[in-house]
Coordinates of C-alpha atoms in Angstrom, one line a residue:
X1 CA 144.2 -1.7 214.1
X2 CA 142.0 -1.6 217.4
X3 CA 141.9 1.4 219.5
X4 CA 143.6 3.2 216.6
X5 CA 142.6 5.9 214.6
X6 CA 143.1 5.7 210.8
X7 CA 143.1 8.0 207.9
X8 CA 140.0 10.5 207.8
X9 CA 137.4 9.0 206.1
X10 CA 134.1 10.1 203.8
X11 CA 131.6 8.8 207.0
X12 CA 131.5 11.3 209.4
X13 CA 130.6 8.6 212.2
X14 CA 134.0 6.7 211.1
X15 CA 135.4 9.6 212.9
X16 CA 134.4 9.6 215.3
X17 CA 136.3 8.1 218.5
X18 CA 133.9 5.2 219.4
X19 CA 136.2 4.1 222.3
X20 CA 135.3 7.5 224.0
X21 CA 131.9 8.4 223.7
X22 CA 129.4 7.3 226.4
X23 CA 125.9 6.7 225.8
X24 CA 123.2 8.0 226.1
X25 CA 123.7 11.4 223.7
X26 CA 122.3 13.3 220.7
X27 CA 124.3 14.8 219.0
X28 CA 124.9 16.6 215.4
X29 CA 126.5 14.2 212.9
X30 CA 126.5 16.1 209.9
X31 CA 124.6 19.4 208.2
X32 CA 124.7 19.8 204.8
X33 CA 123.6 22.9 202.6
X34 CA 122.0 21.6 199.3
X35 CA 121.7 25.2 198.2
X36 CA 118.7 26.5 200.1
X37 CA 117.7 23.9 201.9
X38 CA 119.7 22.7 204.8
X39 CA 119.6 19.0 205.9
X40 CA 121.1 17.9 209.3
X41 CA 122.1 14.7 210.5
X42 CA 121.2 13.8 214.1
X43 CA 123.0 10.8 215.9
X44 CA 120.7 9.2 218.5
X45 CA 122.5 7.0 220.3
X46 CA 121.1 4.6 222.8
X47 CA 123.8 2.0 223.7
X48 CA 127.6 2.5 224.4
X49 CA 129.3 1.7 221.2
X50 CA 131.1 -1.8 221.5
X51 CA 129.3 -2.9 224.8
X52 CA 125.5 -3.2 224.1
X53 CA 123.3 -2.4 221.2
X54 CA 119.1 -3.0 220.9
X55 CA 117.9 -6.3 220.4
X56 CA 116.2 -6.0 215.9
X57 CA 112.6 -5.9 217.0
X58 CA 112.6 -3.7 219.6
X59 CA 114.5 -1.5 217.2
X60 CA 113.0 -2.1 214.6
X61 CA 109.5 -0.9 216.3
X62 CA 111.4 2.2 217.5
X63 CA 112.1 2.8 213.9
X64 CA 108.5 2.3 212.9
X65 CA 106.7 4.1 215.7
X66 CA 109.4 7.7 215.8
X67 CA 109.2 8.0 211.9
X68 CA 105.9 7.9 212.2
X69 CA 105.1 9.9 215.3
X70 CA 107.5 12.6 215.0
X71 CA 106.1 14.0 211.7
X72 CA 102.9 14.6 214.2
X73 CA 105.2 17.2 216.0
X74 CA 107.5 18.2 213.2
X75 CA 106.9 19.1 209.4
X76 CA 111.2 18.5 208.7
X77 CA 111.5 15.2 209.7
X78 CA 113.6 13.7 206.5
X79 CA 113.9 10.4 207.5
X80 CA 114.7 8.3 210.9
X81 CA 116.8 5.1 210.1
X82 CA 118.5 2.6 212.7
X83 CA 122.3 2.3 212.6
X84 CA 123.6 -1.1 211.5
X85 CA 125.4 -1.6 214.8
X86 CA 122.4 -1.6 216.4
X87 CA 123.3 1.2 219.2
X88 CA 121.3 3.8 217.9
X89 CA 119.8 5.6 214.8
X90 CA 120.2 8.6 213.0
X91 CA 117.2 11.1 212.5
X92 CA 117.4 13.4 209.1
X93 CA 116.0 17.0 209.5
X94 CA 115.5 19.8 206.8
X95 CA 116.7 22.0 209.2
X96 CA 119.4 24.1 210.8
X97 CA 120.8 22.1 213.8
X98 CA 119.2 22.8 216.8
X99 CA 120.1 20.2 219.2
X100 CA 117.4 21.5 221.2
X101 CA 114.8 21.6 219.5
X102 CA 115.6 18.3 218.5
X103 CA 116.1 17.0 222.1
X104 CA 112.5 17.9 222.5
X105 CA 111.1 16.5 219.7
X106 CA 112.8 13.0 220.3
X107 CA 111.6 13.3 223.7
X108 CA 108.3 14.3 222.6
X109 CA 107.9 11.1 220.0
X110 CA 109.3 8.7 222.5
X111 CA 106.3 9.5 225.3
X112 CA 103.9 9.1 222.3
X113 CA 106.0 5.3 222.3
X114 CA 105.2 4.5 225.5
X115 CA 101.5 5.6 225.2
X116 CA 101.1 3.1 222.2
X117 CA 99.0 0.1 221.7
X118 CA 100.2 -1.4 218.9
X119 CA 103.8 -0.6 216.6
X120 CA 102.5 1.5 213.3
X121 CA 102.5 -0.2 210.1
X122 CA 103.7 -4.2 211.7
X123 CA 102.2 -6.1 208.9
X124 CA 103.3 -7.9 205.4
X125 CA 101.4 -5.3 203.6
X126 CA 103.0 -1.8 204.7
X127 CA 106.6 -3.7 206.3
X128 CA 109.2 -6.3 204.9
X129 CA 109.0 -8.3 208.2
X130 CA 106.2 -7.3 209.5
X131 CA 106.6 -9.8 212.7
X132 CA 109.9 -8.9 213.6
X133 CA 108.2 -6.4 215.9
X134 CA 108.4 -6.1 219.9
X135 CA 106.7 -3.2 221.3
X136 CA 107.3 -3.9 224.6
X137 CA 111.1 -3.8 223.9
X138 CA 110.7 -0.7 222.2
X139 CA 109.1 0.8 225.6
X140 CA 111.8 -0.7 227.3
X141 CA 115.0 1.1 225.8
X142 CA 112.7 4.5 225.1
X143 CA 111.7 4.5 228.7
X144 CA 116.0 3.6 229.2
X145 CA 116.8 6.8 227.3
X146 CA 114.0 9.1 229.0
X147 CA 115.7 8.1 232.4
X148 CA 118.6 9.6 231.7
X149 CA 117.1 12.3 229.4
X150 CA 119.2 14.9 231.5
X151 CA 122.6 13.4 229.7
X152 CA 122.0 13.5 226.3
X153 CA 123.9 16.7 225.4
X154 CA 127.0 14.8 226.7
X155 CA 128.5 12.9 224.3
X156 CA 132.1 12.2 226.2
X157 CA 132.5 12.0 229.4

Protein backbone atom coordinates (compact mmCIF):
# COMPACT_ATOMS: atom_id res chain seq x y z
CA UNK A 1 0.00 0.00 0.00
CA UNK A 2 2.13 3.16 -1.18
CA UNK A 3 2.43 6.10 1.06
CA UNK A 4 1.04 3.82 3.81
CA UNK A 5 2.36 2.78 6.92
CA UNK A 6 1.93 -0.91 7.93
CA UNK A 7 2.24 -2.93 11.01
CA UNK A 8 5.54 -2.33 13.04
CA UNK A 9 8.08 -4.39 11.88
CA UNK A 10 11.50 -6.25 13.27
CA UNK A 11 13.79 -3.65 10.81
CA UNK A 12 14.02 -0.61 12.49
CA UNK A 13 14.57 1.22 8.89
CA UNK A 14 11.11 -0.36 7.86
CA UNK A 15 9.91 2.26 10.19
CA UNK A 16 10.84 4.56 9.35
CA UNK A 17 8.71 7.15 7.13
CA UNK A 18 10.77 7.06 3.81
CA UNK A 19 8.30 9.49 2.17
CA UNK A 20 9.50 12.13 4.76
CA UNK A 21 13.05 12.14 5.37
CA UNK A 22 15.36 14.35 3.22
CA UNK A 23 18.79 13.50 2.48
CA UNK A 24 21.58 14.19 3.28
CA UNK A 25 21.45 12.97 7.34
CA UNK A 26 23.15 10.71 9.84
CA UNK A 27 21.38 9.58 12.06
CA UNK A 28 21.07 6.69 14.90
CA UNK A 29 19.26 3.62 13.57
CA UNK A 30 19.52 1.26 16.26
CA UNK A 31 21.76 0.66 19.75
CA UNK A 32 21.77 -2.44 21.20
CA UNK A 33 23.25 -3.56 24.70
CA UNK A 34 24.83 -7.13 24.24
CA UNK A 35 25.53 -7.05 27.98
CA UNK A 36 28.60 -4.93 28.34
CA UNK A 37 29.28 -4.00 25.19
CA UNK A 38 27.04 -1.57 23.40
CA UNK A 39 26.72 -1.62 19.56
CA UNK A 40 25.07 1.28 17.62
CA UNK A 41 23.70 1.37 14.35
CA UNK A 42 24.43 4.58 12.29
CA UNK A 43 22.26 5.38 9.08
CA UNK A 44 24.32 7.34 6.49
CA UNK A 45 22.35 8.39 4.07
CA UNK A 46 23.40 9.98 0.87
CA UNK A 47 20.41 10.11 -1.59
CA UNK A 48 16.66 10.97 -0.92
CA UNK A 49 15.00 7.64 -0.49
CA UNK A 50 12.86 6.87 -3.73
CA UNK A 51 14.38 9.70 -5.97
CA UNK A 52 18.20 8.90 -6.42
CA UNK A 53 20.50 6.35 -5.03
CA UNK A 54 24.61 5.84 -5.93
CA UNK A 55 25.46 4.32 -9.02
CA UNK A 56 27.39 0.13 -7.51
CA UNK A 57 30.88 1.15 -8.16
CA UNK A 58 31.01 4.33 -6.92
CA UNK A 59 29.46 2.72 -3.87
CA UNK A 60 30.99 0.08 -3.78
CA UNK A 61 34.55 2.06 -3.56
CA UNK A 62 32.95 4.16 -0.81
CA UNK A 63 32.35 0.93 0.95
CA UNK A 64 35.91 -0.20 0.45
CA UNK A 65 37.78 2.93 1.06
CA UNK A 66 35.48 4.19 4.73
CA UNK A 67 35.88 0.52 6.18
CA UNK A 68 39.08 0.81 5.63
CA UNK A 69 40.02 4.35 6.52
CA UNK A 70 37.94 4.95 9.36
CA UNK A 71 39.56 2.18 11.59
CA UNK A 72 42.69 4.70 11.09
CA UNK A 73 40.63 7.24 13.26
CA UNK A 74 38.53 4.91 15.26
CA UNK A 75 39.31 1.57 17.17
CA UNK A 76 34.98 0.82 17.35
CA UNK A 77 34.29 0.69 13.88
CA UNK A 78 32.15 -2.77 13.76
CA UNK A 79 31.53 -2.84 10.35
CA UNK A 80 30.39 -0.27 7.34
CA UNK A 81 28.01 -1.93 4.80
CA UNK A 82 26.00 -0.28 1.80
CA UNK A 83 22.24 -0.40 2.01
CA UNK A 84 20.53 -2.46 -0.80
CA UNK A 85 18.62 0.55 -2.11
CA UNK A 86 21.65 2.07 -2.86
CA UNK A 87 20.91 5.52 -1.01
CA UNK A 88 23.22 5.07 1.65
CA UNK A 89 24.99 2.68 4.17
CA UNK A 90 24.94 1.86 7.57
CA UNK A 91 28.16 2.12 9.81
CA UNK A 92 28.32 -0.35 13.05
CA UNK A 93 30.04 1.14 16.10
CA UNK A 94 30.92 -0.61 19.57
CA UNK A 95 29.90 2.35 21.10
CA UNK A 96 27.33 4.55 22.80
CA UNK A 97 25.70 6.82 20.20
CA UNK A 98 27.34 9.82 19.74
CA UNK A 99 26.06 11.35 16.67
CA UNK A 100 28.86 13.66 16.95
CA UNK A 101 31.52 12.02 17.37
CA UNK A 102 30.40 10.03 14.58
CA UNK A 103 29.62 13.08 12.29
CA UNK A 104 33.34 13.70 12.68
CA UNK A 105 34.61 10.59 12.09
CA UNK A 106 32.55 10.12 8.77
CA UNK A 107 33.75 13.49 7.89
CA UNK A 108 37.08 12.71 8.76
CA UNK A 109 37.27 9.24 6.49
CA UNK A 110 35.52 10.86 3.66
CA UNK A 111 38.56 13.72 3.23
CA UNK A 112 40.95 10.72 3.54
CA UNK A 113 38.44 9.65 0.15
CA UNK A 114 39.10 12.43 -1.71
CA UNK A 115 42.89 12.47 -0.96
CA UNK A 116 43.10 8.80 -2.44
CA UNK A 117 44.98 7.43 -5.36
CA UNK A 118 43.60 4.22 -5.81
CA UNK A 119 40.17 2.34 -3.99
CA UNK A 120 41.83 -0.13 -1.08
CA UNK A 121 41.70 -3.76 -1.68
CA UNK A 122 40.06 -3.39 -5.82
CA UNK A 123 41.38 -6.68 -6.98
CA UNK A 124 40.23 -10.55 -7.51
CA UNK A 125 42.46 -11.42 -4.65
CA UNK A 126 41.17 -9.32 -1.56
CA UNK A 127 37.30 -8.39 -3.42
CA UNK A 128 34.56 -10.48 -5.15
CA UNK A 129 34.40 -7.97 -8.11
CA UNK A 130 37.26 -6.45 -7.88
CA UNK A 131 36.61 -4.16 -11.21
CA UNK A 132 33.36 -3.01 -10.24
CA UNK A 133 35.21 -0.08 -8.79
CA UNK A 134 35.00 3.84 -9.65
CA UNK A 135 36.96 6.08 -7.50
CA UNK A 136 36.20 9.02 -9.12
CA UNK A 137 32.47 8.36 -8.41
CA UNK A 138 33.16 7.72 -5.06
CA UNK A 139 34.83 11.34 -4.84
CA UNK A 140 32.02 12.58 -6.47
CA UNK A 141 29.06 11.72 -3.94
CA UNK A 142 31.72 12.11 -0.78
CA UNK A 143 32.63 15.49 -1.94
CA UNK A 144 28.19 15.76 -2.56
CA UNK A 145 27.81 14.89 1.11
CA UNK A 146 30.80 17.23 2.52
CA UNK A 147 28.89 20.14 0.73
CA UNK A 148 26.16 20.02 2.61
CA UNK A 149 27.95 18.65 5.77
CA UNK A 150 26.08 21.45 7.77
CA UNK A 151 22.68 19.32 7.22
CA UNK A 152 23.33 16.10 8.36
CA UNK A 153 21.81 16.21 11.85
CA UNK A 154 18.50 16.93 9.96
CA UNK A 155 16.83 14.02 9.10
CA UNK A 156 13.12 15.62 8.18
CA UNK A 157 12.64 18.63 7.06
Amino acid sequence: MKGTLLEKMNVESFNLDHTKVVAPFIRVADVKDLGGVTLTKYDIRFCQPNVDHLDMPSMHSIEHSFAEYSRNHADDVVDFSPMGCQTGFYLLRSNEPDIDGTMALVETSFRDILNADSVPAANEVQCGWGESHSLDGAKAAVQTMLDKRDAWGEVYA
